[in-house]
XYZ file of C-alpha atoms in Angstrom:
656
model
C 0.000 0.000 0.000
C 1.149 3.524 -0.681
C 1.266 6.410 1.712
C 2.006 10.106 1.420
C 4.823 10.863 3.819
C 4.911 14.079 5.842
C 8.003 14.924 7.916
C 7.529 14.702 11.674
C 3.800 13.992 11.703
C 3.102 10.502 12.991
C 2.913 7.581 10.563
C 2.653 9.731 7.430
C 5.239 12.340 6.635
C 6.697 14.323 3.778
C 10.006 13.075 2.463
C 12.270 15.958 1.449
C 15.296 14.901 -0.556
C 17.505 16.078 -3.386
C 16.248 13.148 -5.451
C 12.648 14.179 -4.967
C 13.417 17.784 -5.856
C 15.327 16.704 -8.946
C 12.400 14.576 -10.061
C 10.035 17.474 -9.478
C 12.166 19.802 -11.572
C 12.465 17.453 -14.543
C 11.674 19.209 -17.762
C 10.898 22.579 -16.191
C 14.076 24.370 -17.160
C 15.345 24.188 -13.568
C 18.199 21.929 -12.541
C 18.356 20.100 -9.214
C 20.915 22.678 -8.036
C 18.489 25.479 -8.844
C 15.901 23.879 -6.607
C 17.920 22.878 -3.583
C 17.503 24.911 -0.449
C 14.500 26.829 -1.722
C 11.606 25.259 0.156
C 9.243 27.458 2.100
C 10.233 28.433 5.619
C 7.028 26.825 6.868
C 8.102 23.462 5.439
C 5.282 23.011 2.943
C 5.811 22.264 -0.754
C 6.094 25.338 -2.950
C 4.770 25.508 -6.495
C 7.181 28.123 -7.803
C 6.402 30.079 -10.972
C 8.692 32.385 -12.924
C 6.437 33.925 -15.557
C 9.356 35.906 -17.009
C 11.149 32.707 -18.090
C 9.263 31.726 -21.223
C 10.127 28.604 -23.171
C 8.017 26.778 -25.746
C 4.840 27.930 -27.414
C 1.812 26.284 -25.864
C 0.644 23.544 -28.219
C -3.097 23.404 -28.952
C -2.486 19.781 -29.989
C -1.234 18.578 -26.612
C -4.480 16.801 -25.773
C -4.956 15.131 -29.155
C -6.279 11.618 -29.559
C -5.493 8.459 -31.489
C -8.638 8.197 -33.601
C -11.003 5.272 -33.382
C -10.252 2.541 -35.882
C -11.594 3.325 -39.327
C -13.484 0.069 -39.864
C -16.855 -0.873 -38.398
C -17.865 2.789 -38.820
C -15.080 3.774 -36.435
C -16.676 1.750 -33.618
C -20.025 3.433 -34.153
C -18.713 6.993 -34.238
C -19.575 7.333 -37.931
C -23.172 7.023 -39.137
C -22.535 5.519 -42.569
C -26.235 5.334 -43.383
C -26.480 9.134 -43.289
C -22.800 9.843 -44.039
C -22.211 11.860 -40.874
C -20.831 11.534 -37.344
C -23.092 9.643 -34.979
C -25.641 11.915 -33.265
C -24.338 13.429 -30.044
C -20.653 12.688 -30.489
C -19.543 15.957 -32.116
C -20.694 18.160 -29.233
C -18.964 15.905 -26.689
C -15.692 15.927 -28.605
C -15.752 19.707 -29.026
C -16.569 20.161 -25.342
C -13.554 18.009 -24.482
C -11.176 20.324 -26.317
C -9.579 17.758 -28.619
C -7.203 19.692 -30.862
C -5.910 16.823 -33.025
C -7.061 13.388 -34.149
C -4.864 10.651 -35.637
C -6.059 8.568 -38.593
C -6.562 5.790 -39.490
C -5.183 4.447 -36.193
C -2.354 2.319 -34.860
C -1.474 -1.356 -35.300
C -4.707 -2.173 -37.090
C -3.865 0.436 -39.736
C -0.413 -0.805 -40.702
C -1.794 -2.374 -43.905
C -4.318 0.354 -44.739
C -4.970 1.005 -48.443
C -6.124 4.607 -48.819
C -6.932 4.333 -52.519
C -9.437 1.593 -51.745
C -11.217 3.877 -49.244
C -12.164 6.839 -51.465
C -14.898 7.430 -54.017
C -18.394 5.913 -54.110
C -18.963 3.384 -51.357
C -20.001 0.740 -53.869
C -16.607 0.985 -55.587
C -14.464 0.723 -52.471
C -12.323 -2.291 -51.667
C -12.104 -4.215 -48.426
C -9.024 -3.853 -46.223
C -6.657 -6.074 -44.275
C -6.699 -5.299 -40.559
C -3.062 -5.001 -39.536
C -3.115 -7.011 -36.300
C -5.230 -10.106 -36.960
C -5.171 -9.942 -40.761
C -8.968 -10.024 -40.952
C -11.051 -8.471 -43.718
C -12.600 -5.140 -42.750
C -14.576 -2.423 -44.502
C -13.542 0.940 -46.006
C -16.628 3.017 -45.194
C -14.803 5.555 -43.010
C -12.210 6.671 -45.549
C -10.021 9.794 -45.810
C -12.899 12.000 -47.000
C -15.189 10.863 -44.184
C -12.352 11.417 -41.727
C -11.898 14.979 -42.944
C -15.640 15.639 -42.759
C -15.478 14.446 -39.164
C -12.369 16.569 -38.467
C -14.051 19.703 -39.736
C -17.159 19.128 -37.664
C -15.214 18.678 -34.426
C -12.839 21.569 -35.215
C -9.656 19.517 -34.793
C -6.400 19.276 -36.743
C -5.761 16.093 -38.760
C -2.722 13.835 -38.360
C -2.196 10.842 -40.622
C -0.277 7.637 -39.975
C 0.672 6.459 -43.475
C 1.341 2.699 -43.691
C 4.834 1.494 -44.524
C 4.625 -2.294 -44.694
C 2.433 -2.642 -47.802
C 2.795 0.683 -49.609
C 5.284 2.537 -51.778
C 6.603 6.104 -51.549
C 4.651 7.031 -54.675
C 1.388 5.698 -53.231
C 1.809 7.778 -50.084
C 2.936 10.839 -52.063
C -0.286 10.393 -54.042
C -2.196 10.439 -50.739
C -0.481 13.707 -49.798
C -1.489 15.138 -53.167
C -5.073 13.893 -52.785
C -5.348 15.640 -49.435
C -3.476 18.847 -50.271
C -3.111 19.509 -54.010
C -5.305 22.175 -55.675
C -7.811 21.553 -58.432
C -6.202 21.428 -61.819
C -3.955 18.573 -60.720
C -4.613 14.848 -61.072
C -5.297 14.199 -57.407
C -6.899 17.556 -56.669
C -9.374 16.938 -59.477
C -10.162 13.451 -58.163
C -10.789 14.863 -54.698
C -13.101 17.472 -56.241
C -14.869 14.713 -58.194
C -15.437 12.995 -54.850
C -17.135 16.120 -53.537
C -14.297 18.086 -51.935
C -12.918 20.788 -54.258
C -10.869 22.639 -51.635
C -7.570 21.107 -50.433
C -7.702 19.627 -46.961
C -4.285 20.948 -45.930
C -3.090 17.980 -43.853
C 0.309 19.044 -42.471
C 1.199 16.290 -39.986
C 2.238 12.840 -41.263
C 4.097 9.863 -39.811
C 5.306 6.735 -41.595
C 4.265 3.482 -39.953
C 3.191 2.467 -36.481
C 5.506 0.723 -34.000
C 7.325 -1.172 -36.746
C 10.091 -1.845 -34.228
C 7.679 -4.128 -32.352
C 8.256 -7.853 -32.742
C 4.672 -8.385 -33.927
C 4.629 -5.422 -36.328
C 7.633 -6.230 -38.528
C 5.598 -7.546 -41.480
C 8.176 -8.033 -44.275
C 11.134 -6.754 -42.236
C 13.843 -8.695 -40.412
C 13.422 -10.035 -36.887
C 16.874 -8.604 -36.118
C 16.430 -5.151 -34.569
C 19.406 -3.411 -36.151
C 18.742 -4.859 -39.590
C 15.052 -3.965 -39.369
C 15.892 -0.366 -38.424
C 18.122 -0.117 -41.495
C 15.340 -1.578 -43.625
C 12.924 0.985 -42.236
C 15.402 3.763 -42.975
C 16.660 2.701 -46.401
C 14.519 -0.203 -47.581
C 15.745 -3.618 -48.694
C 14.832 -7.243 -49.270
C 14.002 -9.872 -46.680
C 13.471 -13.619 -46.893
C 10.036 -14.862 -45.773
C 9.793 -18.488 -44.657
C 6.830 -20.869 -44.274
C 4.419 -17.969 -44.531
C 0.722 -18.588 -45.086
C -0.479 -17.063 -48.327
C -3.784 -15.220 -48.454
C -5.648 -12.659 -50.533
C -5.157 -8.902 -50.916
C -7.889 -8.415 -48.298
C -7.392 -11.385 -45.958
C -4.185 -12.502 -44.225
C -5.722 -14.943 -41.781
C -4.517 -18.580 -41.905
C -7.953 -19.610 -43.153
C -7.342 -17.574 -46.330
C -4.465 -19.930 -47.197
C -6.677 -23.040 -47.338
C -7.757 -24.499 -50.681
C -11.486 -24.815 -51.312
C -10.855 -27.532 -53.898
C -12.255 -25.499 -56.790
C -10.518 -24.826 -60.135
C -8.678 -21.592 -60.962
C -7.859 -20.651 -57.373
C -5.848 -17.482 -56.835
C -3.815 -16.545 -53.787
C -1.275 -13.824 -53.046
C 1.788 -13.739 -50.858
C 1.452 -11.232 -48.050
C 4.218 -8.768 -48.835
C 4.905 -8.233 -52.522
C 6.811 -7.398 -54.624
C 8.859 -10.582 -54.810
C 12.337 -10.981 -56.202
C 11.726 -13.114 -59.337
C 12.432 -16.839 -59.075
C 13.002 -16.731 -55.309
C 9.642 -18.202 -54.352
C 8.911 -21.732 -53.172
C 5.195 -22.539 -53.088
C 3.990 -25.544 -51.100
C 0.621 -27.249 -51.006
C 0.655 -28.879 -47.595
C 4.199 -30.308 -47.521
C 4.655 -30.714 -51.279
C 6.536 -28.150 -53.345
C 4.821 -27.236 -56.604
C 6.537 -25.853 -59.708
C 6.211 -22.472 -61.419
C 5.361 -22.394 -65.138
C 5.030 -19.509 -67.564
C 1.400 -20.435 -68.312
C -1.031 -23.226 -67.542
C -2.294 -23.966 -71.045
C 0.322 -26.636 -71.727
C 0.126 -28.214 -68.252
C -1.270 -31.713 -67.838
C -4.089 -32.825 -65.570
C -1.811 -34.079 -62.801
C 0.936 -31.449 -63.111
C 1.486 -29.726 -59.766
C 2.201 -26.286 -61.194
C 1.204 -22.646 -60.833
C 1.862 -19.280 -62.442
C 3.328 -16.428 -60.460
C 3.456 -12.649 -60.861
C 6.341 -11.285 -58.754
C 5.133 -7.681 -59.018
C 2.021 -8.351 -56.937
C 2.742 -11.823 -55.543
C -0.233 -13.498 -57.243
C -0.281 -17.309 -57.393
C -2.681 -18.948 -59.867
C -3.466 -22.675 -59.830
C -4.969 -24.824 -62.581
C -8.439 -26.157 -63.277
C -7.868 -29.924 -63.222
C -7.389 -30.090 -66.980
C -4.443 -27.724 -67.228
C -2.697 -28.145 -63.914
C -3.822 -30.023 -60.825
C -6.257 -28.377 -58.389
C -4.980 -28.239 -54.782
C -7.154 -30.627 -52.810
C -9.819 -29.165 -50.558
C -8.445 -28.314 -47.128
C -4.795 -28.157 -48.237
C -2.730 -25.323 -46.754
C -0.695 -23.193 -49.124
C 2.515 -21.629 -47.811
C 5.359 -19.719 -49.417
C 9.029 -18.958 -49.003
C 10.189 -15.898 -50.961
C 12.382 -12.812 -50.946
C 10.090 -9.885 -50.250
C 11.305 -6.761 -52.002
C 12.991 -4.684 -52.972
C 11.141 -2.253 -50.723
C 11.778 1.455 -50.298
C 12.760 2.996 -46.961
C 11.747 6.023 -44.950
C 14.189 8.333 -46.749
C 12.465 7.471 -50.039
C 9.028 8.131 -48.542
C 10.185 11.434 -47.112
C 11.655 12.586 -50.433
C 8.549 11.706 -52.458
C 6.097 13.146 -49.927
C 7.963 16.434 -49.560
C 8.089 16.726 -53.346
C 4.294 16.409 -53.386
C 3.930 19.118 -50.721
C 7.010 20.778 -49.186
C 4.934 22.343 -46.394
C 4.118 19.073 -44.620
C 5.996 17.519 -41.698
C 6.966 13.852 -42.140
C 7.929 12.038 -38.939
C 9.781 8.761 -38.481
C 8.581 6.271 -35.872
C 11.563 4.032 -35.085
C 11.791 4.741 -31.337
C 11.853 1.359 -29.582
C 11.426 1.141 -25.813
C 12.750 -1.459 -23.409
C 12.081 -1.790 -19.681
C 10.996 1.701 -18.677
C 13.393 3.559 -20.978
C 14.372 4.297 -24.544
C 16.096 1.238 -26.011
C 19.880 1.271 -26.138
C 22.143 0.755 -29.129
C 22.346 2.895 -32.230
C 19.316 5.149 -32.627
C 17.453 6.113 -35.771
C 18.732 9.731 -35.621
C 22.298 8.434 -35.338
C 21.800 6.039 -38.257
C 20.478 8.728 -40.591
C 23.204 11.190 -39.609
C 25.830 8.505 -40.174
C 24.589 8.076 -43.771
C 24.294 11.785 -44.530
C 20.513 11.966 -44.200
C 20.122 14.052 -41.039
C 17.850 16.397 -42.986
C 15.571 13.630 -44.293
C 13.073 13.666 -41.448
C 11.252 16.527 -39.741
C 11.002 14.817 -36.403
C 10.130 11.595 -34.658
C 6.950 10.184 -33.184
C 7.247 8.052 -30.055
C 4.833 5.857 -28.073
C 6.104 6.186 -24.479
C 3.565 3.838 -22.944
C 3.863 2.671 -19.388
C 3.636 -1.083 -19.887
C 3.142 -2.669 -16.478
C 4.526 -6.039 -17.491
C 7.540 -4.689 -19.376
C 8.405 -1.725 -17.138
C 7.354 -2.877 -13.664
C 7.632 -6.656 -14.173
C 4.048 -6.975 -12.986
C 1.712 -9.639 -14.323
C -1.201 -8.462 -12.202
C -2.174 -5.804 -9.687
C -1.531 -7.072 -6.136
C -4.394 -4.823 -5.060
C -6.331 -1.813 -6.302
C -3.850 0.632 -4.774
C -1.070 -0.927 -6.868
C -3.120 -0.286 -9.995
C -3.034 3.404 -9.139
C 0.578 3.521 -7.980
C 1.988 1.669 -10.982
C 0.589 4.338 -13.282
C 2.106 7.151 -11.262
C 5.464 5.365 -11.070
C 5.476 5.007 -14.848
C 4.753 8.666 -15.585
C 8.243 10.090 -14.977
C 9.875 7.204 -16.852
C 7.621 7.811 -19.856
C 8.482 11.499 -19.861
C 12.189 10.680 -19.724
C 11.812 8.538 -22.844
C 10.507 11.620 -24.635
C 13.280 13.769 -23.184
C 15.974 11.300 -24.256
C 14.613 11.021 -27.796
C 14.405 14.808 -28.024
C 18.083 15.014 -27.100
C 18.970 12.516 -29.849
C 16.981 14.416 -32.476
C 18.514 17.720 -31.404
C 22.015 16.254 -31.521
C 21.804 14.316 -34.787
C 18.874 15.797 -36.736
C 18.100 19.080 -38.420
C 17.982 22.275 -36.382
C 14.204 22.409 -36.205
C 13.675 18.668 -35.718
C 11.225 17.789 -32.979
C 9.488 14.971 -31.130
C 5.766 14.237 -31.050
C 3.806 11.606 -29.150
C 1.366 9.714 -31.365
C 0.241 7.218 -28.707
C 0.662 7.036 -24.943
C -1.041 5.779 -21.814
C -0.602 3.237 -19.015
C -1.604 -0.324 -19.832
C -1.408 -4.024 -19.285
C -0.777 -5.055 -22.858
C -2.331 -8.373 -23.629
C -5.747 -7.937 -22.057
C -7.677 -6.556 -19.135
C -7.662 -10.005 -17.520
C -4.389 -9.020 -15.854
C -6.083 -6.252 -13.871
C -8.718 -8.090 -11.855
C -7.965 -6.138 -8.676
C -8.661 -2.846 -10.494
C -10.320 -3.552 -13.852
C -11.391 0.079 -14.326
C -7.866 1.492 -14.049
C -7.629 2.580 -17.709
C -10.752 4.766 -17.624
C -10.956 5.766 -13.956
C -9.615 8.886 -12.250
C -6.207 7.213 -11.848
C -5.621 7.251 -15.583
C -6.787 10.851 -15.884
C -4.155 11.760 -13.271
C -1.547 9.857 -15.260
C -2.503 11.665 -18.472
C -2.600 15.100 -16.827
C 0.896 14.423 -15.488
C 2.047 13.450 -18.976
C 0.622 16.609 -20.542
C 2.331 18.751 -17.903
C 5.703 17.125 -18.517
C 5.297 17.101 -22.302
C 4.451 20.811 -22.281
C 7.660 21.514 -20.366
C 9.594 19.414 -22.900
C 8.209 21.296 -25.896
C 6.344 18.344 -27.402
C 4.568 19.629 -30.529
C 1.582 17.307 -30.377
C 0.281 14.341 -28.422
C -2.283 11.758 -29.502
C -3.090 9.662 -26.463
C -5.374 6.692 -25.894
C -8.225 6.053 -28.329
C -11.231 8.184 -29.075
C -14.056 5.709 -28.619
C -14.301 2.225 -27.180
C -15.804 -0.820 -28.793
C -19.524 -0.889 -28.379
C -20.784 -1.339 -25.769
C -18.572 -0.649 -22.803
C -15.605 1.331 -21.557
C -11.885 0.969 -22.140
C -8.764 3.157 -22.387
C -10.671 5.804 -24.287
C -12.071 9.310 -24.022
C -15.598 8.066 -24.549
C -17.470 4.874 -23.945
C -19.005 2.956 -26.801
C -22.002 3.871 -28.928
C -24.675 5.004 -28.596
C -24.218 6.919 -25.314
C -20.503 7.825 -25.717
C -20.170 8.461 -21.985
C -17.325 10.872 -21.177
C -14.490 9.352 -19.145
C -12.447 11.362 -16.601
C -9.783 11.652 -19.330
C -12.265 13.646 -21.445
C -13.361 15.693 -18.420
C -9.774 16.750 -17.662
C -9.238 17.665 -21.317
C -12.228 19.995 -21.069
C -10.779 21.492 -17.907
C -7.431 22.153 -19.604
C -8.816 23.589 -22.840
C -8.086 27.137 -21.750
C -4.503 26.236 -20.903
C -3.680 24.468 -24.162
C -5.829 26.500 -26.539
C -5.063 29.942 -25.135
C -1.931 30.638 -27.165
C 1.081 32.097 -25.420
C 4.066 30.288 -23.929
C 5.001 27.763 -21.300
C 6.772 29.468 -18.401
C 9.160 28.088 -15.794
C 7.548 26.140 -12.962
C 8.676 23.609 -10.400
C 7.608 21.983 -7.147
C 10.116 22.597 -4.384
C 10.181 20.187 -1.453
C 7.620 17.982 -3.112
C 5.632 15.439 -1.163
C 6.467 11.809 -1.904
C 4.035 8.903 -2.021
C 5.595 5.620 -0.858
C 4.796 2.381 -2.692
C 5.930 -1.230 -2.652
C 9.363 -1.751 -4.218
C 9.314 -1.880 -8.041
C 11.855 -1.629 -10.884
C 10.781 2.006 -11.233
C 11.347 2.818 -7.580
C 9.379 2.747 -4.362
C 7.922 6.267 -4.341
C 6.656 8.950 -6.659
C 6.208 12.682 -6.333
C 2.732 13.704 -5.255
C 2.586 16.956 -7.219
C 3.330 17.556 -10.900
C 2.968 21.008 -12.404
C 3.293 23.160 -15.488
C 2.346 26.773 -16.165
C 1.719 29.051 -19.122
C 0.904 32.670 -19.851
C -1.607 32.992 -22.682
C -1.948 35.649 -25.360
C -4.161 37.748 -23.070
C -1.639 37.677 -20.218
C -3.537 35.155 -18.069
C -1.283 32.879 -16.011
C -2.517 29.277 -15.832
C -0.993 26.947 -13.240
C -1.751 23.233 -13.555
C -1.140 21.095 -10.464
C -1.803 17.352 -10.392
C -1.963 15.717 -6.954
C -1.509 11.993 -7.551
C -1.661 11.036 -3.858
C -4.476 8.506 -3.641
C -5.822 9.624 -0.302
C -4.237 12.835 1.016
C -4.519 16.483 0.143
C -1.254 18.399 -0.059
C -1.105 21.793 1.637
C 1.116 23.991 -0.525
C 2.049 27.538 -1.402
C 1.867 28.793 -4.963
C 4.690 31.321 -5.377
C 3.899 33.653 -8.285
C 7.230 35.442 -8.255
C 7.031 38.771 -10.070
C 3.788 38.002 -11.910
C 1.288 40.825 -11.372
C -2.321 39.712 -11.192
C -5.779 41.132 -10.602
C -6.237 39.364 -7.260
C -9.026 37.009 -8.273
C -8.250 33.387 -9.130
C -10.463 31.150 -11.233
C -10.217 27.607 -9.872
C -11.313 24.364 -11.481
C -10.871 20.931 -9.907
C -11.480 17.430 -11.298
C -11.309 14.769 -8.589
C -14.174 12.340 -8.047
C -14.844 10.778 -4.658
C -11.832 8.451 -4.850
C -8.975 7.658 -7.206
C -10.932 4.726 -8.667
C -14.041 6.750 -9.480
C -15.247 6.668 -13.099
C -18.189 7.609 -15.282
C -20.510 5.099 -16.930
C -24.000 5.012 -18.442
C -25.626 4.684 -15.008
C -23.487 7.432 -13.443
C -22.241 9.670 -16.289
C -21.341 12.534 -13.952
C -19.549 10.726 -11.147
C -16.430 12.698 -12.132
C -17.053 16.319 -13.112
C -15.379 19.718 -13.082
C -15.998 21.829 -9.997
C -15.375 25.550 -10.435
C -14.919 28.288 -7.878
C -13.160 31.600 -7.372
C -10.530 32.539 -4.811
C -8.599 35.653 -3.853
C -4.831 35.943 -3.998
C -2.947 38.783 -2.376
C 0.660 39.614 -3.049
C 2.970 37.150 -4.709
C 1.630 33.865 -3.333
C -1.447 31.772 -2.722
C -1.812 29.150 -0.004
C -3.720 26.172 -1.326
C -4.476 22.585 -0.409
C -4.545 20.405 -3.488
C -7.144 17.714 -2.896
C -6.194 14.048 -3.076
C -6.322 12.412 -6.538
C -7.142 15.743 -8.198
C -6.285 17.867 -11.204
C -6.397 21.567 -10.312
C -6.125 24.516 -12.696
C -5.542 27.978 -11.230
C -5.980 30.923 -13.601
C -4.639 34.331 -12.582
C -5.864 37.193 -14.814
C -3.520 40.187 -15.181
C -4.461 43.538 -13.634
C -7.186 45.400 -15.465
C -5.661 48.336 -17.358
C -7.322 51.749 -17.225
């Protein structure tokens, strides 16, 4: 069990230490030396603000979201019958202040075919879902996505697939989204009902291709796969089930016993004459055509450009018996690499940003070894990417070596322990990009959150952890740290859960789309992240520490996390997250030289306990509570409630 420790007061006491202060100052522009010896004389934590020390512009895309999957009408978000967002969802999204939405999604979108998802619905192709290989629909295509984006008032961000596409195909997508009429792709977009360019500026190539289960055609060796991602190449595939262009499941590799069967290898093109095609355990032979083949000849024709295998009809070439499994060995390639994608896409529209995604993570930190920025710099391509997208998830099993929650409290604590480690991953990658990349290279976060990967069954002691107040505290902490690190945009969690029910999403499933605490906190922070202006220096001096059981990420975490910004109207916003599960933290907010009007607008999101959440029966269990306070002089004494997100807004003096 965790406890918030306060010095000299019975069982619970505050722990003041250089390590705690250093952790509290991470990413704020203050070093541990800056913070030492500066606690308040009364011994309470001090939230110290220096509004004169401006750093990064406040990003309106900090609280973006990884969009719902495109298939199945985006989990009920899209009303395909009426070609519009589902009733009620637009107002909830706008209220939640979502500034960016990622499309078409993550792992499931790694094999997305954009050209099959435009034009009349009757003419669209099916798709291969990138995780299970199942056949899915194309109803929610790029044009529907942009119609949705415009209704919710957000900025688009596109994850372009790498594993099954070419640089020209993705450059064509850029042109379809951004080129004017009078061009091939601009005219096609206009023909599809959208004459004005969409102006999509943010693109990334691939999703977690460094993951062992998202390599597709690439090597299982990490270093070789990174080079293939960067520069392309060829890779041998062995004993791979064949399928169809829209179905990669093992069942798609089974003969139905009928004549003229056609299959495709999964990852064309294929180096000619490198393929071995087997029917069950028997190797069949390639021929130029089937017309001269005999009835019992075990032969096939093969097109290496698209990987198509064609079998005979029983008169010209034997028919694979019903139930036989067809597998293939072949050299997949040659494939292009990221540098080729970047070059083609920037030629289509030089104003876009194209981000690389090769940022692997090991136990609670950025993976060691040569990094992607180092690799590109080594080969003279430091200018061939605009930045990098990272997924700094807290993975309980990987990072904390936990296969379950010992109790509900652990489900809360593990998230808080993972927060600082996740932020350090972003900080470390930023340092690599700044050292090895172009001068204006940057880091974005296109997925994040705290999870048991592999299923909610691992979280029986606290099954609601991913949509309860605990996760909202985790996300608020992440946004605070990311703001201090200058992250350009963040797409976290998913937009909508599978229907029905709740999951690690902003909203529950259709049709009610109940707002989770994550969405409530986003609404609370809209003024902070959408107010323009700059992040200013902030830190927590003499922070309170919450003790936990011993873990690979430590045995305590800081109670308070903060960031601050001054908007375009001169309003100072101070965000303070108290992650302590059960204790308020009495503090002093030190405003330094910032002059204010005296009144303070206060908003608090807390719930009754850290495990509180909203559902269809209790949609307002967690809400925003607003009040007003008075501040005199250069400080404000305040007790930050347990498990709460507090936003203090100090307007400047009224000018006469």
